[in-house]
Short mmCIF file of C-alpha atoms in Angstrom, two decimals:
data_model
loop_
_atom_site.label_atom_id
_atom_site.label_comp_id
_atom_site.label_asym_id
_atom_site.label_seq_id
_atom_site.Cartn_x
_atom_site.Cartn_y
_atom_site.Cartn_z
CA GLU A 298 9.32 9.39 -11.93
CA LEU A 299 8.60 9.51 -8.21
CA LYS A 300 10.92 7.34 -6.13
CA VAL A 301 10.40 6.55 -2.46
CA GLU A 302 13.20 5.12 -0.35
CA GLN A 303 12.93 3.80 3.17
CA ASN A 304 15.69 2.95 5.56
CA PRO A 305 16.46 0.79 7.22
CA LEU A 306 14.76 -2.08 5.41
CA PHE A 307 15.26 -4.38 8.38
CA LEU A 308 15.28 -3.32 12.00
CA SER A 309 15.70 -5.52 15.05
CA MET A 310 15.38 -3.76 18.36
CA GLN A 311 14.88 -4.53 22.01
CA GLU A 312 11.78 -3.68 23.94
CA GLY A 313 11.99 -0.29 25.61
CA LYS A 314 14.36 1.20 23.04
CA ASN A 315 13.72 4.11 20.67
CA TYR A 316 14.36 4.18 16.96
CA THR A 317 13.49 6.13 13.81
CA ILE A 318 12.53 4.93 10.33
CA TYR A 319 13.26 7.30 7.46
CA CYS A 320 11.36 7.88 4.23
CA ASN A 321 12.87 9.97 1.44
CA TYR A 322 11.06 10.83 -1.77
CA SER A 323 12.27 12.34 -4.99
CA THR A 324 9.65 14.86 -6.17
CA THR A 325 7.26 17.35 -4.65
CA SER A 326 4.14 15.84 -3.10
CA ASP A 327 1.15 17.17 -1.19
CA ARG A 328 0.69 14.22 1.13
CA LEU A 329 2.50 11.29 2.67
CA TYR A 330 1.11 8.17 4.32
CA TRP A 331 2.41 5.65 6.80
CA TYR A 332 1.00 2.12 6.90
CA ARG A 333 1.51 -0.97 8.99
CA GLN A 334 1.32 -4.50 7.60
CA ASP A 335 1.22 -7.66 9.71
CA PRO A 336 2.36 -10.91 8.05
CA GLY A 337 -0.20 -12.20 5.57
CA LYS A 338 -2.50 -9.23 6.13
CA SER A 339 -3.53 -6.11 4.29
CA LEU A 340 -2.32 -2.59 5.08
CA GLU A 341 -3.53 -0.63 8.07
CA SER A 342 -3.43 3.15 7.84
CA LEU A 343 -1.38 4.81 10.59
CA PHE A 344 -0.92 8.43 9.59
CA VAL A 345 -1.47 10.86 6.76
CA LEU A 346 0.70 13.98 6.70
CA LEU A 347 -0.54 16.88 4.65
CA SER A 348 1.79 19.82 5.18
CA ASN A 349 5.34 20.82 5.93
CA GLY A 350 6.12 20.45 9.59
CA ALA A 351 3.13 18.18 10.22
CA VAL A 352 3.54 15.93 13.22
CA LYS A 353 1.12 13.21 14.28
CA GLN A 354 1.31 10.82 17.20
CA GLU A 355 -0.56 7.68 18.09
CA GLY A 356 0.62 5.73 21.10
CA ARG A 357 4.32 4.90 20.77
CA LEU A 358 4.50 6.03 17.13
CA MET A 359 5.10 9.59 15.94
CA ALA A 360 5.35 10.67 12.31
CA SER A 361 6.67 13.94 10.91
CA LEU A 362 7.04 15.53 7.51
CA ASP A 363 9.61 17.95 6.08
CA THR A 364 8.48 18.76 2.55
CA LYS A 365 11.51 20.92 1.85
CA ALA A 366 13.87 18.04 2.59
CA ARG A 367 11.38 15.55 1.08
CA LEU A 368 11.73 13.49 4.20
CA SER A 369 9.34 11.85 6.62
CA THR A 370 10.24 10.04 9.81
CA LEU A 371 8.42 7.46 11.89
CA HIS A 372 9.73 7.50 15.44
CA ILE A 373 9.19 4.57 17.76
CA THR A 374 9.32 5.29 21.48
CA ALA A 375 9.89 2.56 24.06
CA ALA A 376 9.19 -0.25 21.63
CA VAL A 377 6.99 -3.19 22.62
CA HIS A 378 6.66 -6.59 20.95
CA ASP A 379 3.22 -5.70 19.53
CA LEU A 380 4.87 -3.15 17.26
CA SER A 381 6.60 -5.91 15.30
CA ALA A 382 5.35 -5.55 11.70
CA THR A 383 6.38 -4.08 8.36
CA TYR A 384 5.97 -0.34 8.02
CA PHE A 385 5.49 1.39 4.69
CA CYS A 386 5.55 5.02 3.70
CA ALA A 387 3.68 6.05 0.57
CA VAL A 388 3.79 9.32 -1.32
CA HIS A 389 0.98 10.80 -3.39
CA GLY A 390 2.35 11.69 -6.80
CA SER A 391 0.93 13.00 -10.06
CA GLY A 392 -2.08 11.47 -11.76
CA SER A 393 -3.58 10.03 -8.60
CA ARG A 394 -0.65 7.65 -8.18
CA LEU A 395 0.44 6.44 -4.76
CA THR A 396 4.05 5.23 -4.69
CA PHE A 397 5.25 3.03 -1.84
CA GLY A 398 8.64 2.55 -0.27
CA GLU A 399 10.05 -0.96 0.03
CA GLY A 400 8.97 -1.22 3.63
CA THR A 401 10.82 -1.55 6.93
CA GLN A 402 10.50 -4.92 8.64
CA LEU A 403 10.57 -4.23 12.36
CA THR A 404 11.17 -6.94 14.93
CA VAL A 405 10.95 -6.03 18.60
CA ASN A 406 12.64 -8.57 20.84
CA PRO A 407 11.76 -9.09 24.51
CA SER B 140 -16.05 5.72 5.03
CA GLN B 141 -16.08 2.79 2.69
CA THR B 142 -15.44 -0.94 2.77
CA ILE B 143 -13.46 -2.63 0.05
CA HIS B 144 -14.23 -6.27 -0.67
CA GLN B 145 -11.89 -8.52 -2.60
CA TRP B 146 -12.69 -11.95 -3.99
CA PRO B 147 -11.37 -14.58 -3.89
CA ALA B 148 -9.15 -14.32 -0.82
CA THR B 149 -6.87 -17.15 -1.90
CA LEU B 150 -6.28 -18.71 -5.28
CA VAL B 151 -3.96 -21.40 -6.64
CA GLN B 152 -3.84 -21.50 -10.42
CA PRO B 153 -1.72 -23.40 -12.96
CA VAL B 154 0.55 -21.60 -15.39
CA GLY B 155 -1.35 -20.63 -18.52
CA SER B 156 -4.76 -20.52 -16.87
CA PRO B 157 -6.96 -17.38 -16.82
CA LEU B 158 -7.44 -15.10 -13.84
CA SER B 159 -10.16 -12.85 -12.55
CA LEU B 160 -9.87 -10.96 -9.26
CA GLU B 161 -12.75 -8.81 -8.20
CA CYS B 162 -12.82 -5.67 -6.08
CA THR B 163 -16.09 -4.07 -5.01
CA VAL B 164 -16.64 -1.01 -2.86
CA GLU B 165 -19.43 -0.31 -0.39
CA GLY B 166 -20.23 3.01 1.24
CA THR B 167 -19.32 6.56 0.35
CA SER B 168 -16.41 6.67 -2.01
CA ASN B 169 -13.88 8.53 -4.09
CA PRO B 170 -13.94 7.78 -7.84
CA ASN B 171 -10.32 6.54 -7.94
CA LEU B 172 -9.46 2.86 -7.58
CA TYR B 173 -6.08 1.12 -7.63
CA TRP B 174 -4.69 -2.39 -8.05
CA TYR B 175 -1.38 -3.12 -6.33
CA ARG B 176 0.71 -6.28 -6.25
CA GLN B 177 3.07 -7.27 -3.48
CA ALA B 178 5.61 -10.00 -4.10
CA ALA B 179 6.74 -11.97 -1.04
CA GLY B 180 8.80 -9.78 1.29
CA ARG B 181 8.65 -6.79 -1.03
CA GLY B 182 6.94 -3.45 -1.33
CA LEU B 183 3.80 -2.65 -3.25
CA GLN B 184 3.85 -2.15 -6.99
CA LEU B 185 1.08 -0.12 -8.61
CA LEU B 186 -0.40 -2.11 -11.50
CA PHE B 187 -3.46 -0.15 -12.59
CA TYR B 188 -5.46 2.83 -11.54
CA SER B 189 -8.87 4.03 -12.64
CA VAL B 190 -10.51 7.42 -12.29
CA GLY B 191 -13.93 6.28 -13.52
CA ILE B 192 -15.98 3.74 -15.42
CA GLY B 193 -14.07 2.40 -18.42
CA GLN B 194 -11.00 4.52 -17.62
CA ILE B 195 -7.90 2.44 -16.87
CA SER B 196 -4.24 3.44 -16.73
CA SER B 197 -1.59 0.76 -16.76
CA GLU B 198 1.62 1.37 -14.86
CA VAL B 199 3.80 -1.54 -15.98
CA PRO B 200 3.83 -3.71 -19.09
CA GLN B 201 2.66 -7.20 -18.23
CA ASN B 202 0.15 -9.87 -19.14
CA LEU B 203 -2.46 -8.51 -16.76
CA SER B 204 -5.39 -6.23 -17.60
CA ALA B 205 -7.99 -4.35 -15.61
CA SER B 206 -11.54 -3.23 -16.22
CA ARG B 207 -13.99 -0.90 -14.48
CA PRO B 208 -17.45 -2.01 -15.63
CA GLN B 209 -19.25 -0.21 -12.82
CA ASP B 210 -18.35 2.68 -10.56
CA ARG B 211 -17.90 0.41 -7.55
CA GLN B 212 -16.32 -2.55 -9.33
CA PHE B 213 -12.71 -3.00 -10.41
CA ILE B 214 -11.56 -6.27 -11.97
CA LEU B 215 -8.05 -7.60 -12.56
CA SER B 216 -7.69 -10.25 -15.25
CA SER B 217 -5.25 -12.33 -17.17
CA LYS B 218 -5.74 -14.64 -20.14
CA LYS B 219 -2.66 -16.76 -19.34
CA LEU B 220 -0.95 -16.65 -15.98
CA LEU B 221 2.83 -16.74 -15.53
CA LEU B 222 4.75 -17.98 -12.48
CA SER B 223 5.85 -14.37 -11.90
CA ASP B 224 2.22 -13.32 -11.44
CA SER B 225 2.21 -14.93 -8.00
CA GLY B 226 1.76 -12.44 -5.18
CA PHE B 227 -0.59 -10.59 -2.91
CA TYR B 228 -3.02 -8.37 -4.83
CA LEU B 229 -4.52 -5.39 -3.10
CA CYS B 230 -7.33 -3.13 -4.22
CA ALA B 231 -7.30 0.39 -2.79
CA GLN B 232 -9.40 3.52 -2.86
CA PRO B 233 -8.97 7.00 -1.39
CA GLY B 234 -11.49 8.21 1.13
CA ARG B 235 -13.99 10.80 0.04
CA SER B 236 -11.69 13.68 1.00
CA GLY B 237 -8.69 11.93 -0.50
CA ASN B 238 -6.77 12.15 2.75
CA THR B 239 -6.87 8.43 3.54
CA ILE B 240 -6.28 5.44 1.28
CA TYR B 241 -8.29 2.35 2.18
CA PHE B 242 -7.19 -1.16 1.25
CA GLY B 243 -9.15 -4.34 0.75
CA GLU B 244 -8.19 -7.51 2.58
CA GLY B 245 -6.21 -8.71 -0.41
CA SER B 246 -6.14 -11.76 -2.67
CA TRP B 247 -3.31 -14.27 -2.44
CA LEU B 248 -2.46 -15.74 -5.85
CA THR B 249 -0.09 -18.66 -6.24
CA VAL B 250 0.69 -19.74 -9.78
CA VAL B 251 2.01 -23.30 -9.96
#
């Protein structure tokens, strides 16, 4: 059974600081997704990572994938208040299943 | 790309009442469809997935069921709701290439 673990689950940081969210998964997968969710809203796709060593960046967010370590990271650079949200990683497993982590609730304080 | 519509957006139902949540897809699409549930402050739990009309796989034992009567329609149902069925229900579908997963706007269900 595929398991996906994120840490930290809660993150409070100051504007301008950097931080990294980690996503570990238990079995081999060919793709990994990062999503953002604002309170009461659906999920917004941020990144999809398809191969070992893949790195994607959008604004202050950068995601990377190490398939050998079964680890993905979401790095936040110079955080701003607008980045406050819950971030999920999701791993594509067998049988068309997509398994999500528990999410990281990020709060960026002025 | 496709657009995923969910209906209704918000629902308050008494314990023991039936449920029907509808998901319809517009635009180019991948054959796979998923139903997820998110309890308050928690991650997403896969409930059902379908690879085609009439083909449903259930991920967890529960009093919910799903049906795929048409290629672009995925329905989540219950005959008798429980308090624990409350949550945010999301329908999802991969993009045509499978590299992106699109989500509907979700349906909020409160069982009272």
